[in-house]
Coordinates of C-alpha atoms in Angstrom, one line a residue:
M1 CA 0.0 0.0 0.0
A2 CA 3.0 2.3 0.2
V3 CA 2.8 3.3 -3.4
D4 CA -1.0 3.9 -3.0
Y5 CA -0.3 6.2 0.0
L6 CA 2.3 8.1 -2.0
V7 CA -0.2 8.7 -4.8
I8 CA -2.8 10.1 -2.4
V9 CA -0.3 12.3 -0.5
V10 CA 1.1 13.8 -3.8
Y11 CA -2.5 14.4 -4.9
L12 CA -3.5 16.2 -1.7
A13 CA -0.3 18.3 -1.7
G14 CA -1.1 19.3 -5.3
M15 CA -4.5 20.5 -4.2
L16 CA -3.0 22.8 -1.6
A17 CA -0.4 24.1 -4.1
M18 CA -3.3 24.9 -6.5
G19 CA -4.9 26.9 -3.6
W20 CA -1.7 28.9 -3.1
W21 CA -1.4 29.7 -6.8
G22 CA -5.1 30.7 -7.0
M23 CA -4.6 33.1 -4.2
R24 CA -2.2 35.1 -6.4
R25 CA -4.9 35.4 -9.1
A26 CA -7.9 36.3 -6.9
K27 CA -7.5 40.1 -6.4
S28 CA -11.1 41.2 -6.9
K29 CA -14.6 40.0 -6.0
S30 CA -15.2 38.8 -9.5
E31 CA -11.9 36.9 -9.6
F32 CA -12.5 35.4 -6.2
L33 CA -16.1 34.3 -6.6
V34 CA -16.5 33.6 -10.4
A35 CA -12.9 33.3 -11.7
G36 CA -13.2 36.7 -13.4
R37 CA -15.9 35.3 -15.7
R38 CA -13.0 34.2 -18.0
L39 CA -13.2 30.4 -18.3
G40 CA -12.9 29.0 -21.8
P41 CA -14.7 25.9 -23.1
A42 CA -12.2 23.3 -22.0
M43 CA -11.8 24.5 -18.4
Y44 CA -15.5 25.3 -18.1
S45 CA -16.6 21.8 -19.3
G46 CA -14.1 20.0 -17.0
T47 CA -14.9 22.0 -13.9
M48 CA -18.7 21.8 -14.5
A49 CA -18.5 18.1 -14.8
A50 CA -16.3 17.9 -11.7
I51 CA -18.7 19.8 -9.4
V52 CA -21.9 17.8 -10.4
L53 CA -20.2 14.4 -10.2
G54 CA -19.3 14.1 -6.5
G55 CA -19.1 11.3 -4.0
A56 CA -22.8 10.5 -4.3
S57 CA -22.4 10.1 -8.1
T58 CA -19.3 8.0 -7.7
I59 CA -19.6 5.8 -4.6
G60 CA -23.4 6.1 -4.5
G61 CA -23.7 5.5 -8.3
V62 CA -21.7 2.3 -8.0
G63 CA -23.8 1.3 -5.0
L64 CA -27.0 1.7 -6.9
G65 CA -25.6 -0.4 -9.7
Y66 CA -24.8 -3.1 -7.1
Q67 CA -28.3 -3.0 -5.8
Y68 CA -30.4 -2.5 -9.0
G69 CA -28.0 -3.3 -12.0
L70 CA -27.9 -1.0 -15.0
S71 CA -31.0 0.9 -14.0
G72 CA -28.9 2.1 -11.0
A73 CA -27.5 4.7 -13.5
W74 CA -30.7 6.7 -13.3
M75 CA -29.7 9.0 -10.4
V76 CA -26.5 10.2 -12.1
F77 CA -28.2 10.1 -15.5
T78 CA -30.9 12.6 -14.3
I79 CA -28.1 14.9 -13.1
G80 CA -26.6 14.8 -16.6
L81 CA -30.1 15.5 -18.1
G82 CA -30.5 18.5 -15.8
L83 CA -27.1 19.9 -16.8
L84 CA -27.9 19.5 -20.4
A85 CA -31.3 21.3 -20.0
L86 CA -29.6 24.1 -18.1
S87 CA -26.9 24.5 -20.7
V88 CA -29.1 24.4 -23.8
F89 CA -32.1 26.4 -22.5
F90 CA -31.0 28.7 -19.7
S91 CA -27.2 29.0 -19.4
A92 CA -26.7 31.9 -21.9
R93 CA -29.3 34.0 -20.2
I94 CA -27.9 33.2 -16.8
A95 CA -24.4 34.1 -17.8
R96 CA -25.5 37.4 -19.3
L97 CA -27.1 38.5 -16.0
K98 CA -23.6 39.2 -14.5
V99 CA -24.7 38.5 -10.9
Y100 CA -23.1 36.3 -8.2
T101 CA -26.0 34.5 -6.7
V102 CA -29.5 33.1 -7.5
S103 CA -31.0 35.6 -5.1
E104 CA -29.5 38.5 -6.9
M105 CA -31.2 37.2 -10.0
L106 CA -34.6 37.1 -8.2
D107 CA -34.0 40.7 -7.0
L108 CA -33.3 41.9 -10.5
R109 CA -36.4 40.1 -11.9
Y110 CA -38.9 41.0 -9.2
G111 CA -37.6 44.4 -7.9
G112 CA -35.5 43.6 -4.9
R113 CA -37.8 42.0 -2.4
A114 CA -37.2 38.3 -2.7
G115 CA -33.5 38.0 -1.8
V116 CA -33.2 37.4 1.9
I117 CA -35.9 34.6 2.1
S118 CA -34.6 32.9 -1.0
G119 CA -31.1 33.3 0.3
L120 CA -31.9 31.5 3.5
V121 CA -33.4 28.5 1.6
M122 CA -30.4 28.4 -0.8
W123 CA -27.9 28.7 2.1
A124 CA -29.5 25.7 3.8
Y125 CA -29.3 23.7 0.6
T126 CA -25.6 24.5 -0.1
L127 CA -24.7 23.9 3.6
M128 CA -26.2 20.4 3.5
L129 CA -24.7 19.7 0.2
A130 CA -21.2 20.6 1.5
V131 CA -21.9 18.6 4.7
T132 CA -22.9 15.4 2.9
S133 CA -19.8 15.7 0.6
T134 CA -17.6 16.1 3.6
I135 CA -19.0 13.1 5.4
A136 CA -17.9 11.0 2.4
Y137 CA -14.2 11.5 3.4
A138 CA -14.8 9.1 6.2
T139 CA -15.5 6.2 3.8
I140 CA -12.5 6.9 1.6
F141 CA -9.9 7.5 4.3
D142 CA -11.2 4.5 6.2
V143 CA -10.3 2.4 3.1
L144 CA -6.9 4.1 2.7
F145 CA -5.6 4.4 6.2
D146 CA -8.2 2.7 8.5
M147 CA -8.7 6.1 10.0
N148 CA -11.1 7.2 12.7
R149 CA -14.3 8.8 11.2
T150 CA -13.9 12.2 12.9
L151 CA -10.2 12.5 12.0
A152 CA -11.0 11.6 8.4
I153 CA -13.7 14.3 8.1
V154 CA -11.4 16.9 9.7
L155 CA -8.4 16.0 7.4
G156 CA -10.4 15.9 4.2
G157 CA -12.5 18.9 5.1
S158 CA -9.5 21.0 6.2
I159 CA -7.8 20.5 2.9
V160 CA -10.8 21.7 0.9
V161 CA -11.4 24.6 3.3
A162 CA -7.7 25.6 3.0
Y163 CA -7.5 25.8 -0.8
S164 CA -11.0 27.3 -1.2
T165 CA -10.2 30.0 1.4
L166 CA -6.9 30.9 -0.2
G167 CA -7.9 31.3 -3.8
G168 CA -11.7 31.2 -4.0
M169 CA -13.1 30.2 -7.4
W170 CA -9.7 30.3 -9.1
S171 CA -8.3 27.7 -6.7
I172 CA -11.4 25.6 -7.0
T173 CA -11.4 25.8 -10.8
L174 CA -7.8 24.6 -11.0
T175 CA -8.3 21.8 -8.5
D176 CA -11.5 20.8 -10.2
M177 CA -9.8 20.5 -13.6
V178 CA -7.2 18.2 -12.0
Q179 CA -10.0 16.3 -10.3
F180 CA -11.8 15.9 -13.6
V181 CA -8.8 14.4 -15.2
V182 CA -8.1 12.1 -12.3
K183 CA -11.8 10.9 -12.2
T184 CA -11.8 10.2 -15.9
I185 CA -8.6 8.1 -15.8
G186 CA -9.4 6.4 -12.5
V187 CA -13.1 5.5 -13.0
L188 CA -13.7 5.4 -16.8
L189 CA -10.4 4.2 -18.1
L190 CA -9.1 2.0 -15.3
L191 CA -11.8 0.8 -12.9
L192 CA -14.6 0.2 -15.5
P193 CA -12.7 -2.2 -17.8
V194 CA -11.0 -3.9 -14.9
A195 CA -14.3 -4.5 -13.2
V196 CA -16.0 -5.9 -16.3
V197 CA -13.0 -8.2 -17.0
K198 CA -12.8 -9.5 -13.4
A199 CA -16.5 -10.3 -13.5
G200 CA -16.0 -12.4 -16.6
G201 CA -17.4 -10.0 -19.2
F202 CA -21.0 -9.0 -19.9
S203 CA -22.0 -12.6 -20.9
E204 CA -20.9 -13.9 -17.6
M205 CA -22.6 -11.1 -15.7
K206 CA -25.9 -11.8 -17.5
A207 CA -25.5 -15.5 -16.6
Q208 CA -24.8 -14.8 -12.9
L209 CA -27.5 -12.2 -12.2
P210 CA -31.3 -12.0 -12.4
T211 CA -32.7 -10.5 -15.7
E212 CA -34.0 -7.4 -13.9
Y213 CA -30.4 -6.3 -13.4
F214 CA -30.3 -5.6 -17.1
D215 CA -33.7 -3.9 -17.3
P216 CA -33.3 -0.2 -18.0
L217 CA -36.4 0.6 -15.9
G218 CA -35.7 -2.0 -13.2
I219 CA -35.3 0.6 -10.4
G220 CA -38.9 1.6 -10.8
G221 CA -40.8 4.3 -12.7
E222 CA -41.8 6.3 -9.5
T223 CA -38.1 6.3 -8.4
I224 CA -37.0 7.6 -11.8
F225 CA -39.7 10.3 -11.8
T226 CA -38.6 11.4 -8.3
Y227 CA -34.9 11.6 -9.5
V228 CA -36.0 13.8 -12.3
L229 CA -37.9 16.2 -10.0
I230 CA -35.1 16.4 -7.4
Y231 CA -31.9 16.1 -9.5
T232 CA -32.8 17.3 -13.0
F233 CA -34.7 20.3 -11.7
G234 CA -32.2 20.8 -8.9
M235 CA -29.5 21.2 -11.5
L236 CA -31.4 24.1 -13.0
I237 CA -31.5 26.3 -9.9
G238 CA -28.7 25.4 -7.5
Q239 CA -26.3 28.2 -6.4
D240 CA -23.4 25.8 -6.8
I241 CA -24.2 25.2 -10.4
W242 CA -25.2 28.8 -11.3
Q243 CA -21.9 30.0 -9.8
R244 CA -20.1 27.9 -12.3
V245 CA -22.2 29.2 -15.1
F246 CA -21.1 32.7 -14.0
T247 CA -17.5 31.8 -14.7
A248 CA -18.0 31.3 -18.5
R249 CA -16.4 33.9 -20.6
S250 CA -19.2 33.9 -23.2
D251 CA -22.7 32.7 -23.9
R252 CA -21.3 30.1 -26.3
T253 CA -18.9 28.8 -23.7
A254 CA -21.8 28.4 -21.2
R255 CA -24.0 26.6 -23.7
W256 CA -21.6 24.3 -25.5
G257 CA -19.2 23.7 -22.6
G258 CA -22.1 22.8 -20.4
T259 CA -23.5 20.5 -23.1
V260 CA -20.2 18.6 -23.2
A261 CA -20.2 18.3 -19.4
G262 CA -23.8 17.0 -19.4
T263 CA -23.0 14.4 -22.0
Y264 CA -19.9 13.3 -19.9
C265 CA -22.3 12.9 -16.9
L266 CA -24.5 10.5 -18.9
A267 CA -21.4 8.3 -19.7
Y268 CA -20.3 8.5 -16.1
A269 CA -23.7 7.3 -15.0
V270 CA -23.6 4.2 -17.1
A271 CA -20.0 3.5 -16.1
G272 CA -20.9 3.6 -12.4
A273 CA -23.9 1.3 -12.9
V274 CA -21.8 -1.2 -14.9
I275 CA -19.1 -1.2 -12.2
G276 CA -21.7 -1.8 -9.5
T277 CA -23.2 -4.7 -11.5
A278 CA -19.8 -6.3 -11.9
A279 CA -19.2 -5.9 -8.2
K280 CA -22.5 -7.8 -7.5
V281 CA -21.1 -10.7 -9.5
L282 CA -17.8 -10.6 -7.6
Y283 CA -19.1 -9.9 -4.1
P284 CA -22.8 -11.0 -4.0
N285 CA -23.2 -10.7 -0.2
L286 CA -21.8 -7.3 0.8
A287 CA -23.4 -5.8 4.0
S288 CA -24.0 -2.5 2.3
A289 CA -24.3 -1.6 -1.4
D290 CA -22.3 1.6 -0.8
D291 CA -19.3 -0.7 0.1
A292 CA -19.2 -2.0 -3.5
F293 CA -16.9 0.8 -4.8
A294 CA -14.3 0.5 -2.0
T295 CA -14.3 -3.3 -2.0
I296 CA -13.7 -3.7 -5.7
V297 CA -11.0 -1.1 -5.7
K298 CA -9.3 -2.6 -2.7
D299 CA -9.4 -6.2 -3.8
E300 CA -9.2 -6.2 -7.6
L301 CA -6.8 -3.4 -8.6
P302 CA -3.0 -3.6 -8.5
M303 CA -0.9 -1.4 -6.3
G304 CA -0.5 2.1 -7.6
V305 CA -3.5 1.8 -9.8
R306 CA -5.5 1.3 -6.6
G307 CA -4.1 4.6 -5.3
L308 CA -5.1 6.4 -8.4
V309 CA -8.6 5.2 -8.4
L310 CA -9.0 6.0 -4.7
A311 CA -7.6 9.4 -5.6
A312 CA -10.4 9.6 -8.2
A313 CA -13.0 8.9 -5.6
L314 CA -11.4 11.6 -3.4
A315 CA -11.4 14.0 -6.3
A316 CA -15.1 13.4 -6.8
V317 CA -15.9 14.2 -3.2
M318 CA -13.6 17.2 -3.1
S319 CA -14.9 18.8 -6.2
T320 CA -18.5 18.8 -5.0
S321 CA -17.5 19.8 -1.5
S322 CA -15.4 22.8 -2.6
G323 CA -18.1 24.0 -5.0
A324 CA -20.8 23.7 -2.4
L325 CA -18.6 25.4 0.2
I326 CA -17.9 28.6 -1.9
A327 CA -21.6 28.7 -2.9
C328 CA -22.7 28.5 0.7
A329 CA -20.2 31.2 1.7
T330 CA -21.2 33.4 -1.2
V331 CA -24.9 33.2 -0.3
A332 CA -24.2 33.7 3.4
N333 CA -22.1 36.8 2.8
N334 CA -23.9 38.5 -0.2
D335 CA -27.5 37.4 0.2
I336 CA -27.9 37.3 4.0
W337 CA -25.2 39.1 5.9
A338 CA -24.7 42.1 3.5
R339 CA -28.5 42.6 3.1
L340 CA -29.2 42.5 6.8
R341 CA -26.5 45.1 7.3
G342 CA -27.8 47.1 4.4
I343 CA -24.4 47.2 2.6
V344 CA -24.3 48.1 -1.1
P345 CA -20.8 47.2 -2.5
T346 CA -18.9 49.7 -4.6
E347 CA -15.9 49.4 -6.9
G348 CA -13.6 50.8 -4.2
D349 CA -14.5 48.0 -1.8
Q350 CA -13.1 45.2 -4.0
H351 CA -10.1 44.3 -1.8
D352 CA -12.2 44.4 1.4
E353 CA -14.8 42.2 -0.3
V354 CA -12.2 39.6 -1.2
K355 CA -11.2 39.5 2.5
G356 CA -14.8 39.3 3.6
N357 CA -15.7 36.5 1.2
R358 CA -12.5 34.7 2.2
A359 CA -13.5 35.0 5.9
F360 CA -16.9 33.6 5.1
I361 CA -15.5 30.6 3.3
L362 CA -13.4 29.8 6.4
L363 CA -16.3 30.3 8.7
M364 CA -18.7 28.2 6.7
G365 CA -16.0 25.6 6.2
L366 CA -15.6 25.2 10.0
A367 CA -19.4 25.0 10.3
V368 CA -19.5 22.3 7.6
I369 CA -16.8 20.2 9.3
A370 CA -18.5 20.5 12.7
T371 CA -21.9 19.5 11.2
A372 CA -20.5 16.6 9.3
I373 CA -18.9 15.2 12.5
A374 CA -22.3 15.5 14.3
L375 CA -24.5 14.1 11.5
N376 CA -24.9 10.4 10.7
D377 CA -27.6 10.0 8.1
V378 CA -26.2 11.5 4.8
V379 CA -29.1 10.4 2.7
Q380 CA -31.7 12.1 4.8
A381 CA -29.7 15.3 5.0
L382 CA -29.3 15.4 1.2
T383 CA -33.0 14.7 0.7
V384 CA -34.0 17.6 3.0
A385 CA -31.7 19.9 1.1
Y386 CA -33.0 19.0 -2.4
N387 CA -36.6 18.9 -1.2
L388 CA -36.3 22.5 0.1
L389 CA -34.4 23.7 -2.9
V390 CA -36.9 22.3 -5.5
G391 CA -40.1 22.8 -3.4
G392 CA -39.2 26.4 -2.4
L393 CA -37.2 27.9 -5.3
L394 CA -37.8 26.0 -8.5
V395 CA -41.1 27.8 -9.4
P396 CA -40.1 31.5 -8.7
I397 CA -36.7 31.0 -10.5
L398 CA -38.1 29.4 -13.6
G399 CA -41.2 31.5 -13.4
G400 CA -39.1 34.6 -13.4
L401 CA -37.2 33.4 -16.5
L402 CA -40.2 32.3 -18.4
W403 CA -43.3 34.2 -17.3
K404 CA -43.4 38.0 -17.3
R405 CA -46.6 38.2 -15.3
G406 CA -44.9 36.8 -12.2
T407 CA -44.6 39.3 -9.3
A408 CA -42.5 39.7 -6.2
Q409 CA -45.5 38.9 -4.0
G410 CA -46.1 35.7 -6.0
A411 CA -42.4 34.8 -5.7
L412 CA -42.4 35.3 -2.0
A413 CA -45.6 33.3 -1.5
S414 CA -44.2 30.5 -3.7
V415 CA -41.0 30.3 -1.6
A416 CA -42.9 30.4 1.7
V417 CA -45.7 28.0 0.8
G418 CA -43.5 25.6 -1.1
G419 CA -40.9 25.5 1.7
L420 CA -43.4 25.1 4.5
A421 CA -45.3 22.5 2.6
V422 CA -42.2 20.4 2.1
I423 CA -41.2 20.6 5.7
G424 CA -44.8 19.7 6.9
L425 CA -45.1 16.8 4.4
M426 CA -41.7 15.4 5.4
A427 CA -42.9 15.4 9.0
A428 CA -46.1 13.6 8.0
Y429 CA -44.8 11.2 5.4
G430 CA -41.2 10.8 6.4
I431 CA -38.0 12.5 5.1
L432 CA -37.4 9.9 2.4
A433 CA -40.9 9.8 1.0
N434 CA -41.7 11.0 -2.5
E435 CA -44.9 12.9 -1.5
P436 CA -43.2 16.0 0.0
V437 CA -41.5 17.1 -3.1
Y438 CA -44.5 16.2 -5.3
Y439 CA -47.1 18.1 -3.3
G440 CA -44.7 20.8 -2.2
L441 CA -43.9 21.7 -5.8
L442 CA -47.6 21.8 -6.7
A443 CA -48.3 24.0 -3.7
S444 CA -45.5 26.4 -4.7
L445 CA -46.8 26.6 -8.3
A446 CA -50.4 27.3 -7.2
A447 CA -49.3 30.0 -4.8
Y448 CA -47.0 31.7 -7.4
V449 CA -49.7 31.8 -10.1
A450 CA -52.6 32.8 -7.8
V451 CA -50.8 35.5 -5.9
S452 CA -49.1 36.9 -9.1
L453 CA -52.4 37.2 -10.8
A454 CA -54.0 38.8 -7.8
T455 CA -51.3 41.5 -7.4
R456 CA -50.2 44.3 -9.6
P457 CA -47.8 43.4 -12.4
T458 CA -44.1 44.0 -11.9
D459 CA -43.1 47.6 -12.5
A460 CA -42.4 48.3 -16.2
A461 CA -39.0 49.9 -15.3
V462 CA -37.9 46.8 -13.4
L463 CA -38.9 44.6 -16.3
A464 CA -37.1 46.9 -18.7
A465 CA -33.9 46.7 -16.7
W466 CA -34.3 42.9 -16.5
R467 CA -34.6 42.6 -20.2
E468 CA -31.5 44.7 -20.7
R469 CA -29.6 42.5 -18.3
L470 CA -30.8 39.3 -20.0
A471 CA -29.8 40.7 -23.4
G472 CA -26.3 41.3 -22.0
R473 CA -26.5 45.1 -22.6
A474 CA -26.2 46.2 -18.9
P475 CA -22.8 46.4 -17.1
E476 CA -22.0 44.2 -14.1
P477 CA -23.2 45.6 -10.8
G478 CA -20.5 47.5 -8.9
T479 CA -18.2 48.1 -11.9
A480 CA -16.9 51.4 -12.9
S481 CA -18.9 51.4 -16.1
E482 CA -22.1 51.0 -14.2
T483 CA -21.2 53.9 -11.9
V484 CA -20.4 56.1 -14.8
S485 CA -23.7 55.2 -16.6
E486 CA -25.6 56.1 -13.5
Q487 CA -23.8 59.5 -13.0
V488 CA -23.6 60.7 -16.6
P489 CA -26.9 61.6 -18.3
A490 CA -27.5 59.9 -21.7
A491 CA -26.9 62.0 -24.8
Q492 CA -30.0 63.8 -26.0

């Protein structure tokens, strides 16, 4: 295992080095939070794929393959579908808004009255997403070093917090690009073919397993529909995903780079299910389906290669964890703390804003590590996060992009009714039940439409400014060009 340990140590040291390098690039709020909105197609595609394919997609995707066969791909597949839908239909408009958070988009669209409440919902979602990713370190470090759960979480979480705090989005972008390459080599090019060969090939796998393992719908239609509601729609509105869209240097980059990343996710989904199916042949009696990934890596791969594949799993977890962490800190600072204090940033505050955002990443990182240590049930925490996100924010966000009659009152009612309905229904039906997200989403939609139609339409000036921003004709908030445009009258 010495070679495997060396691979992991070199990988972790490289992540910290990337954080130090990123710190030298992040001199402004834009550089720190959205990489200066300068990413080209290659880096954009790689980093977008890295953030959406985390530990749940890798370890959990293989576990679903072990439990259900090829239909276990559906969870990760719906993530890919959501990323494709976001990229093709919405990413260009989102990128042109030149904002930093989803709540800022809601304020622009509805006139500045929806931000704090939506920010609280988004903050809870990003916090839980970061927590569940951080908990996954315990599984990986247990396989690597037989390490205590708490120590594993502290070690893995501290590395992510360190490089995220140092360089912000530049550090995260650089590390995610490395993580994307490591995941591609480790999972798709090494583990996938080795698992299939060790299991005797597809013919032997079909001979050894029940026929439902090869039924594309074997996991169940209701489960697939729930995955679509939670993950496909969740991809459309999550702050962690939007913040990556904001890094694109052009509409074309956001659209086509995201399409490439979404297609990659579809391939990754199938690969994870096939690996899990092969593991079922090799180890038919595992105590937990989620042990399939670690078991097949530990027992079937040669020394060195095993270290690289475990580094790939670590990369998957770290990419999602760091993306969720900076999203959580951005929302906490820009959508909640700054609004409660009534702060309106100006161009001269850029350096102080970098320090403030850096402090919030460190603070949120410590909160994430502490919560991850205290929390045991990852699935329930992630379900609560996605139910709140979809039930509370999907309708006002998509409604704002697609329906001009939607109003601020309708958006606030939608967030409140949808969020409370989800919480109440989870208490009644259970956290893991499908009904909370179904009925919560319907309640949110009904409240949005009814209240919007019952209240005065959004002010024409607000809608005009919104259309200018969507068309890419308005300057970024807080920039010198915006300040000049506000102070100098237009030529008559």
